């Protein structure tokens, strides 16, 4: 751990397992190319243990920044669903296109708090998962691929900016 450069590298990585469903929480882990970052160490360790960290749901690291959620990481965790927590039109422009493209390429359905509001996942004792979206602006919008998200953001950029200004 002496090679870690930022506090984000010390983020906890937690797998929650209930009723044979798995949710992976990744904090703000990062993946600097060629570095001993937390995501790279995770990939290196688990690439020799396929299937151990497959998950049904991934809480995307670092708000979907370009310093996390690499294609190598996604090939190991294989999330069916991904949740990105970020603010609407935030100053860091999270989530970034490369992360959205990585998730789309991994065939992960994407939920985003900036476009959908509060996202709640419920897993019952039988293992049935249910996502609920709570917002008055973007109800019932499951944007499940990068192209749909990009088109939505382009088509509604004025509305998004007005909504951000009203906060």
mmCIF file with all atom_site columns, C-alpha atoms in Angstrom:
data_model
loop_
_atom_site.group_PDB
_atom_site.id
_atom_site.type_symbol
_atom_site.label_atom_id
_atom_site.label_alt_id
_atom_site.label_comp_id
_atom_site.label_asym_id
_atom_site.label_entity_id
_atom_site.label_seq_id
_atom_site.pdbx_PDB_ins_code
_atom_site.Cartn_x
_atom_site.Cartn_y
_atom_site.Cartn_z
_atom_site.occupancy
_atom_site.B_iso_or_equiv
_atom_site.pdbx_formal_charge
_atom_site.auth_seq_id
_atom_site.auth_comp_id
_atom_site.auth_asym_id
_atom_site.auth_atom_id
_atom_site.pdbx_PDB_model_num
ATOM 1   C CA . UNK A 1 1   ? 0.000   0.000   0.000   1.00 0.00 ? 1   UNK A CA 1
ATOM 2   C CA . UNK A 1 2   ? 3.000   2.274   0.214   1.00 0.00 ? 2   UNK A CA 1
ATOM 3   C CA . UNK A 1 3   ? 2.620   2.990   -3.510  1.00 0.00 ? 3   UNK A CA 1
ATOM 4   C CA . UNK A 1 4   ? -0.896  4.411   -3.102  1.00 0.00 ? 4   UNK A CA 1
ATOM 5   C CA . UNK A 1 5   ? -0.857  8.093   -4.035  1.00 0.00 ? 5   UNK A CA 1
ATOM 6   C CA . UNK A 1 6   ? -4.320  9.361   -3.150  1.00 0.00 ? 6   UNK A CA 1
ATOM 7   C CA . UNK A 1 7   ? -6.830  8.770   -0.348  1.00 0.00 ? 7   UNK A CA 1
ATOM 8   C CA . UNK A 1 8   ? -9.115  7.242   -3.011  1.00 0.00 ? 8   UNK A CA 1
ATOM 9   C CA . UNK A 1 9   ? -6.738  4.290   -3.292  1.00 0.00 ? 9   UNK A CA 1
ATOM 10  C CA . UNK A 1 10  ? -7.666  3.352   0.272   1.00 0.00 ? 10  UNK A CA 1
ATOM 11  C CA . UNK A 1 11  ? -11.398 3.105   -0.510  1.00 0.00 ? 11  UNK A CA 1
ATOM 12  C CA . UNK A 1 12  ? -13.032 -0.038  0.768   1.00 0.00 ? 12  UNK A CA 1
ATOM 13  C CA . UNK A 1 13  ? -14.247 -2.565  -1.785  1.00 0.00 ? 13  UNK A CA 1
ATOM 14  C CA . UNK A 1 14  ? -17.217 -4.424  -0.329  1.00 0.00 ? 14  UNK A CA 1
ATOM 15  C CA . UNK A 1 15  ? -19.255 -7.318  -1.765  1.00 0.00 ? 15  UNK A CA 1
ATOM 16  C CA . UNK A 1 16  ? -22.738 -7.634  -0.290  1.00 0.00 ? 16  UNK A CA 1
ATOM 17  C CA . UNK A 1 17  ? -24.302 -11.034 -0.898  1.00 0.00 ? 17  UNK A CA 1
ATOM 18  C CA . UNK A 1 18  ? -27.920 -11.799 -0.101  1.00 0.00 ? 18  UNK A CA 1
ATOM 19  C CA . UNK A 1 19  ? -30.308 -14.413 -1.501  1.00 0.00 ? 19  UNK A CA 1
ATOM 20  C CA . UNK A 1 20  ? -27.673 -15.433 -4.074  1.00 0.00 ? 20  UNK A CA 1
ATOM 21  C CA . UNK A 1 21  ? -27.452 -11.861 -5.426  1.00 0.00 ? 21  UNK A CA 1
ATOM 22  C CA . UNK A 1 22  ? -24.240 -9.877  -5.231  1.00 0.00 ? 22  UNK A CA 1
ATOM 23  C CA . UNK A 1 23  ? -23.761 -6.118  -5.044  1.00 0.00 ? 23  UNK A CA 1
ATOM 24  C CA . UNK A 1 24  ? -20.229 -4.712  -5.320  1.00 0.00 ? 24  UNK A CA 1
ATOM 25  C CA . UNK A 1 25  ? -19.467 -1.350  -3.702  1.00 0.00 ? 25  UNK A CA 1
ATOM 26  C CA . UNK A 1 26  ? -16.222 0.224   -4.897  1.00 0.00 ? 26  UNK A CA 1
ATOM 27  C CA . UNK A 1 27  ? -15.925 3.602   -3.171  1.00 0.00 ? 27  UNK A CA 1
ATOM 28  C CA . UNK A 1 28  ? -13.566 5.883   -5.092  1.00 0.00 ? 28  UNK A CA 1
ATOM 29  C CA . UNK A 1 29  ? -11.042 3.279   -6.259  1.00 0.00 ? 29  UNK A CA 1
ATOM 30  C CA . UNK A 1 30  ? -8.894  4.377   -9.189  1.00 0.00 ? 30  UNK A CA 1
ATOM 31  C CA . UNK A 1 31  ? -6.991  2.715   -12.026 1.00 0.00 ? 31  UNK A CA 1
ATOM 32  C CA . UNK A 1 32  ? -3.942  4.662   -13.067 1.00 0.00 ? 32  UNK A CA 1
ATOM 33  C CA . UNK A 1 33  ? -2.344  2.790   -15.983 1.00 0.00 ? 33  UNK A CA 1
ATOM 34  C CA . UNK A 1 34  ? 0.839   1.017   -14.976 1.00 0.00 ? 34  UNK A CA 1
ATOM 35  C CA . UNK A 1 35  ? 0.444   2.018   -11.327 1.00 0.00 ? 35  UNK A CA 1
ATOM 36  C CA . UNK A 1 36  ? -0.297  0.035   -8.196  1.00 0.00 ? 36  UNK A CA 1
ATOM 37  C CA . UNK A 1 37  ? -3.672  1.679   -7.788  1.00 0.00 ? 37  UNK A CA 1
ATOM 38  C CA . UNK A 1 38  ? -6.442  -0.083  -5.910  1.00 0.00 ? 38  UNK A CA 1
ATOM 39  C CA . UNK A 1 39  ? -8.406  -1.005  -9.052  1.00 0.00 ? 39  UNK A CA 1
ATOM 40  C CA . UNK A 1 40  ? -5.305  -2.331  -10.794 1.00 0.00 ? 40  UNK A CA 1
ATOM 41  C CA . UNK A 1 41  ? -4.375  -4.445  -7.762  1.00 0.00 ? 41  UNK A CA 1
ATOM 42  C CA . UNK A 1 42  ? -7.952  -5.759  -7.625  1.00 0.00 ? 42  UNK A CA 1
ATOM 43  C CA . UNK A 1 43  ? -7.786  -6.714  -11.326 1.00 0.00 ? 43  UNK A CA 1
ATOM 44  C CA . UNK A 1 44  ? -4.378  -8.329  -10.937 1.00 0.00 ? 44  UNK A CA 1
ATOM 45  C CA . UNK A 1 45  ? -5.489  -10.419 -7.950  1.00 0.00 ? 45  UNK A CA 1
ATOM 46  C CA . UNK A 1 46  ? -8.907  -11.507 -9.213  1.00 0.00 ? 46  UNK A CA 1
ATOM 47  C CA . UNK A 1 47  ? -7.908  -12.132 -12.849 1.00 0.00 ? 47  UNK A CA 1
ATOM 48  C CA . UNK A 1 48  ? -6.473  -15.417 -11.527 1.00 0.00 ? 48  UNK A CA 1
ATOM 49  C CA . UNK A 1 49  ? -9.746  -16.236 -9.754  1.00 0.00 ? 49  UNK A CA 1
ATOM 50  C CA . UNK A 1 50  ? -12.490 -15.966 -12.423 1.00 0.00 ? 50  UNK A CA 1
ATOM 51  C CA . UNK A 1 51  ? -16.043 -15.887 -11.124 1.00 0.00 ? 51  UNK A CA 1
ATOM 52  C CA . UNK A 1 52  ? -15.117 -15.067 -7.531  1.00 0.00 ? 52  UNK A CA 1
ATOM 53  C CA . UNK A 1 53  ? -16.226 -11.450 -7.838  1.00 0.00 ? 53  UNK A CA 1
ATOM 54  C CA . UNK A 1 54  ? -18.957 -11.662 -10.481 1.00 0.00 ? 54  UNK A CA 1
ATOM 55  C CA . UNK A 1 55  ? -21.700 -9.326  -9.339  1.00 0.00 ? 55  UNK A CA 1
ATOM 56  C CA . UNK A 1 56  ? -25.294 -8.621  -10.229 1.00 0.00 ? 56  UNK A CA 1
ATOM 57  C CA . UNK A 1 57  ? -25.013 -4.919  -9.389  1.00 0.00 ? 57  UNK A CA 1
ATOM 58  C CA . UNK A 1 58  ? -21.984 -2.636  -9.405  1.00 0.00 ? 58  UNK A CA 1
ATOM 59  C CA . UNK A 1 59  ? -21.961 0.681   -7.574  1.00 0.00 ? 59  UNK A CA 1
ATOM 60  C CA . UNK A 1 60  ? -19.624 2.415   -10.043 1.00 0.00 ? 60  UNK A CA 1
ATOM 61  C CA . UNK A 1 61  ? -16.496 3.876   -8.494  1.00 0.00 ? 61  UNK A CA 1
ATOM 62  C CA . UNK A 1 62  ? -15.658 7.567   -8.226  1.00 0.00 ? 62  UNK A CA 1
ATOM 63  C CA . UNK A 1 63  ? -18.940 8.874   -9.687  1.00 0.00 ? 63  UNK A CA 1
ATOM 64  C CA . UNK A 1 64  ? -18.105 7.391   -13.112 1.00 0.00 ? 64  UNK A CA 1
ATOM 65  C CA . UNK A 1 65  ? -14.853 9.331   -13.508 1.00 0.00 ? 65  UNK A CA 1
ATOM 66  C CA . UNK A 1 66  ? -12.221 8.449   -16.084 1.00 0.00 ? 66  UNK A CA 1
ATOM 67  C CA . UNK A 1 67  ? -9.952  7.163   -13.308 1.00 0.00 ? 67  UNK A CA 1
ATOM 68  C CA . UNK A 1 68  ? -12.110 4.119   -12.554 1.00 0.00 ? 68  UNK A CA 1
ATOM 69  C CA . UNK A 1 69  ? -14.202 1.286   -13.991 1.00 0.00 ? 69  UNK A CA 1
ATOM 70  C CA . UNK A 1 70  ? -11.794 0.067   -16.653 1.00 0.00 ? 70  UNK A CA 1
ATOM 71  C CA . UNK A 1 71  ? -12.782 -2.539  -19.210 1.00 0.00 ? 71  UNK A CA 1
ATOM 72  C CA . UNK A 1 72  ? -10.401 -4.982  -17.470 1.00 0.00 ? 72  UNK A CA 1
ATOM 73  C CA . UNK A 1 73  ? -12.171 -4.407  -14.153 1.00 0.00 ? 73  UNK A CA 1
ATOM 74  C CA . UNK A 1 74  ? -15.583 -4.908  -15.769 1.00 0.00 ? 74  UNK A CA 1
ATOM 75  C CA . UNK A 1 75  ? -14.453 -8.132  -17.469 1.00 0.00 ? 75  UNK A CA 1
ATOM 76  C CA . UNK A 1 76  ? -13.808 -9.562  -13.999 1.00 0.00 ? 76  UNK A CA 1
ATOM 77  C CA . UNK A 1 77  ? -16.870 -8.306  -12.089 1.00 0.00 ? 77  UNK A CA 1
ATOM 78  C CA . UNK A 1 78  ? -19.350 -8.667  -15.008 1.00 0.00 ? 78  UNK A CA 1
ATOM 79  C CA . UNK A 1 79  ? -22.178 -6.522  -13.616 1.00 0.00 ? 79  UNK A CA 1
ATOM 80  C CA . UNK A 1 80  ? -25.660 -6.993  -15.022 1.00 0.00 ? 80  UNK A CA 1
ATOM 81  C CA . UNK A 1 81  ? -26.613 -3.565  -13.625 1.00 0.00 ? 81  UNK A CA 1
ATOM 82  C CA . UNK A 1 82  ? -24.514 -0.536  -12.747 1.00 0.00 ? 82  UNK A CA 1
ATOM 83  C CA . UNK A 1 83  ? -25.434 2.423   -10.571 1.00 0.00 ? 83  UNK A CA 1
ATOM 84  C CA . UNK A 1 84  ? -23.613 5.740   -10.957 1.00 0.00 ? 84  UNK A CA 1
ATOM 85  C CA . UNK A 1 85  ? -24.050 8.300   -8.196  1.00 0.00 ? 85  UNK A CA 1
ATOM 86  C CA . UNK A 1 86  ? -23.345 11.814  -9.468  1.00 0.00 ? 86  UNK A CA 1
ATOM 87  C CA . UNK A 1 87  ? -24.938 15.234  -9.514  1.00 0.00 ? 87  UNK A CA 1
ATOM 88  C CA . UNK A 1 88  ? -26.768 16.666  -12.503 1.00 0.00 ? 88  UNK A CA 1
ATOM 89  C CA . UNK A 1 89  ? -24.378 18.591  -14.778 1.00 0.00 ? 89  UNK A CA 1
ATOM 90  C CA . UNK A 1 90  ? -21.677 18.473  -12.104 1.00 0.00 ? 90  UNK A CA 1
ATOM 91  C CA . UNK A 1 91  ? -18.491 20.502  -12.517 1.00 0.00 ? 91  UNK A CA 1
ATOM 92  C CA . UNK A 1 92  ? -16.396 17.347  -12.973 1.00 0.00 ? 92  UNK A CA 1
ATOM 93  C CA . UNK A 1 93  ? -18.660 16.211  -15.836 1.00 0.00 ? 93  UNK A CA 1
ATOM 94  C CA . UNK A 1 94  ? -19.175 12.801  -14.228 1.00 0.00 ? 94  UNK A CA 1
ATOM 95  C CA . UNK A 1 95  ? -19.885 10.276  -15.512 1.00 0.00 ? 95  UNK A CA 1
ATOM 96  C CA . UNK A 1 96  ? -17.432 10.509  -18.401 1.00 0.00 ? 96  UNK A CA 1
ATOM 97  C CA . UNK A 1 97  ? -17.984 8.999   -21.836 1.00 0.00 ? 97  UNK A CA 1
ATOM 98  C CA . UNK A 1 98  ? -15.213 6.405   -21.507 1.00 0.00 ? 98  UNK A CA 1
ATOM 99  C CA . UNK A 1 99  ? -16.784 4.957   -18.363 1.00 0.00 ? 99  UNK A CA 1
ATOM 100 C CA . UNK A 1 100 ? -20.234 4.886   -19.958 1.00 0.00 ? 100 UNK A CA 1
ATOM 101 C CA . UNK A 1 101 ? -18.764 3.204   -23.033 1.00 0.00 ? 101 UNK A CA 1
ATOM 102 C CA . UNK A 1 102 ? -16.981 0.623   -20.866 1.00 0.00 ? 102 UNK A CA 1
ATOM 103 C CA . UNK A 1 103 ? -20.248 -0.178  -19.091 1.00 0.00 ? 103 UNK A CA 1
ATOM 104 C CA . UNK A 1 104 ? -22.140 -0.377  -22.383 1.00 0.00 ? 104 UNK A CA 1
ATOM 105 C CA . UNK A 1 105 ? -19.521 -2.665  -23.897 1.00 0.00 ? 105 UNK A CA 1
ATOM 106 C CA . UNK A 1 106 ? -19.815 -4.870  -20.793 1.00 0.00 ? 106 UNK A CA 1
ATOM 107 C CA . UNK A 1 107 ? -23.606 -5.071  -21.451 1.00 0.00 ? 107 UNK A CA 1
ATOM 108 C CA . UNK A 1 108 ? -24.424 -3.576  -18.070 1.00 0.00 ? 108 UNK A CA 1
ATOM 109 C CA . UNK A 1 109 ? -27.715 -1.728  -17.722 1.00 0.00 ? 109 UNK A CA 1
ATOM 110 C CA . UNK A 1 110 ? -27.007 1.724   -16.298 1.00 0.00 ? 110 UNK A CA 1
ATOM 111 C CA . UNK A 1 111 ? -28.861 3.659   -13.608 1.00 0.00 ? 111 UNK A CA 1
ATOM 112 C CA . UNK A 1 112 ? -27.736 7.256   -12.965 1.00 0.00 ? 112 UNK A CA 1
ATOM 113 C CA . UNK A 1 113 ? -28.700 9.549   -10.118 1.00 0.00 ? 113 UNK A CA 1
ATOM 114 C CA . UNK A 1 114 ? -28.050 12.673  -12.194 1.00 0.00 ? 114 UNK A CA 1
ATOM 115 C CA . UNK A 1 115 ? -30.742 11.714  -14.689 1.00 0.00 ? 115 UNK A CA 1
ATOM 116 C CA . UNK A 1 116 ? -32.999 9.516   -12.586 1.00 0.00 ? 116 UNK A CA 1
ATOM 117 C CA . UNK A 1 117 ? -32.825 10.844  -9.033  1.00 0.00 ? 117 UNK A CA 1
ATOM 118 C CA . UNK A 1 118 ? -32.793 8.531   -6.039  1.00 0.00 ? 118 UNK A CA 1
ATOM 119 C CA . UNK A 1 119 ? -32.204 4.910   -6.994  1.00 0.00 ? 119 UNK A CA 1
ATOM 120 C CA . UNK A 1 120 ? -33.203 2.190   -4.538  1.00 0.00 ? 120 UNK A CA 1
ATOM 121 C CA . UNK A 1 121 ? -32.440 -1.492  -4.996  1.00 0.00 ? 121 UNK A CA 1
ATOM 122 C CA . UNK A 1 122 ? -34.474 -4.047  -3.082  1.00 0.00 ? 122 UNK A CA 1
ATOM 123 C CA . UNK A 1 123 ? -33.614 -7.738  -3.013  1.00 0.00 ? 123 UNK A CA 1
ATOM 124 C CA . UNK A 1 124 ? -36.194 -10.044 -1.462  1.00 0.00 ? 124 UNK A CA 1
ATOM 125 C CA . UNK A 1 125 ? -35.502 -13.389 0.261   1.00 0.00 ? 125 UNK A CA 1
ATOM 126 C CA . UNK A 1 126 ? -36.145 -15.204 -3.046  1.00 0.00 ? 126 UNK A CA 1
ATOM 127 C CA . UNK A 1 127 ? -33.424 -13.191 -4.754  1.00 0.00 ? 127 UNK A CA 1
ATOM 128 C CA . UNK A 1 128 ? -35.749 -11.049 -6.856  1.00 0.00 ? 128 UNK A CA 1
ATOM 129 C CA . UNK A 1 129 ? -34.241 -7.633  -7.468  1.00 0.00 ? 129 UNK A CA 1
ATOM 130 C CA . UNK A 1 130 ? -36.253 -4.457  -7.939  1.00 0.00 ? 130 UNK A CA 1
ATOM 131 C CA . UNK A 1 131 ? -34.883 -1.034  -8.784  1.00 0.00 ? 131 UNK A CA 1
ATOM 132 C CA . UNK A 1 132 ? -36.992 1.978   -7.880  1.00 0.00 ? 132 UNK A CA 1
ATOM 133 C CA . UNK A 1 133 ? -36.352 5.457   -9.193  1.00 0.00 ? 133 UNK A CA 1
ATOM 134 C CA . UNK A 1 134 ? -37.707 8.411   -7.214  1.00 0.00 ? 134 UNK A CA 1
ATOM 135 C CA . UNK A 1 135 ? -37.705 11.787  -8.905  1.00 0.00 ? 135 UNK A CA 1
ATOM 136 C CA . UNK A 1 136 ? -40.260 14.177  -10.324 1.00 0.00 ? 136 UNK A CA 1
ATOM 137 C CA . UNK A 1 137 ? -38.225 14.986  -13.446 1.00 0.00 ? 137 UNK A CA 1
ATOM 138 C CA . UNK A 1 138 ? -37.074 11.707  -14.970 1.00 0.00 ? 138 UNK A CA 1
ATOM 139 C CA . UNK A 1 139 ? -39.376 8.948   -13.689 1.00 0.00 ? 139 UNK A CA 1
ATOM 140 C CA . UNK A 1 140 ? -39.150 5.530   -15.329 1.00 0.00 ? 140 UNK A CA 1
ATOM 141 C CA . UNK A 1 141 ? -36.106 6.230   -17.493 1.00 0.00 ? 141 UNK A CA 1
ATOM 142 C CA . UNK A 1 142 ? -33.749 3.283   -17.510 1.00 0.00 ? 142 UNK A CA 1
ATOM 143 C CA . UNK A 1 143 ? -31.042 4.417   -19.862 1.00 0.00 ? 143 UNK A CA 1
ATOM 144 C CA . UNK A 1 144 ? -29.345 1.136   -20.648 1.00 0.00 ? 144 UNK A CA 1
ATOM 145 C CA . UNK A 1 145 ? -26.655 2.005   -23.135 1.00 0.00 ? 145 UNK A CA 1
ATOM 146 C CA . UNK A 1 146 ? -24.132 4.768   -23.754 1.00 0.00 ? 146 UNK A CA 1
ATOM 147 C CA . UNK A 1 147 ? -25.690 5.877   -27.041 1.00 0.00 ? 147 UNK A CA 1
ATOM 148 C CA . UNK A 1 148 ? -29.104 6.375   -25.403 1.00 0.00 ? 148 UNK A CA 1
ATOM 149 C CA . UNK A 1 149 ? -27.534 8.363   -22.577 1.00 0.00 ? 149 UNK A CA 1
ATOM 150 C CA . UNK A 1 150 ? -25.507 10.558  -24.940 1.00 0.00 ? 150 UNK A CA 1
ATOM 151 C CA . UNK A 1 151 ? -28.582 11.201  -27.101 1.00 0.00 ? 151 UNK A CA 1
ATOM 152 C CA . UNK A 1 152 ? -30.676 12.004  -24.018 1.00 0.00 ? 152 UNK A CA 1
ATOM 153 C CA . UNK A 1 153 ? -28.080 14.457  -22.711 1.00 0.00 ? 153 UNK A CA 1
ATOM 154 C CA . UNK A 1 154 ? -27.789 16.112  -26.131 1.00 0.00 ? 154 UNK A CA 1
ATOM 155 C CA . UNK A 1 155 ? -31.549 16.309  -26.704 1.00 0.00 ? 155 UNK A CA 1
ATOM 156 C CA . UNK A 1 156 ? -32.250 17.651  -23.202 1.00 0.00 ? 156 UNK A CA 1
ATOM 157 C CA . UNK A 1 157 ? -29.148 19.758  -22.496 1.00 0.00 ? 157 UNK A CA 1
ATOM 158 C CA . UNK A 1 158 ? -31.151 22.981  -22.050 1.00 0.00 ? 158 UNK A CA 1
ATOM 159 C CA . UNK A 1 159 ? -33.598 21.299  -19.681 1.00 0.00 ? 159 UNK A CA 1
ATOM 160 C CA . UNK A 1 160 ? -30.753 19.734  -17.672 1.00 0.00 ? 160 UNK A CA 1
ATOM 161 C CA . UNK A 1 161 ? -28.974 23.098  -17.366 1.00 0.00 ? 161 UNK A CA 1
ATOM 162 C CA . UNK A 1 162 ? -32.193 24.840  -16.255 1.00 0.00 ? 162 UNK A CA 1
ATOM 163 C CA . UNK A 1 163 ? -32.828 22.113  -13.690 1.00 0.00 ? 163 UNK A CA 1
ATOM 164 C CA . UNK A 1 164 ? -29.278 22.458  -12.377 1.00 0.00 ? 164 UNK A CA 1
ATOM 165 C CA . UNK A 1 165 ? -29.676 26.224  -12.103 1.00 0.00 ? 165 UNK A CA 1
ATOM 166 C CA . UNK A 1 166 ? -32.874 25.780  -10.083 1.00 0.00 ? 166 UNK A CA 1
ATOM 167 C CA . UNK A 1 167 ? -31.110 23.729  -7.373  1.00 0.00 ? 167 UNK A CA 1
#
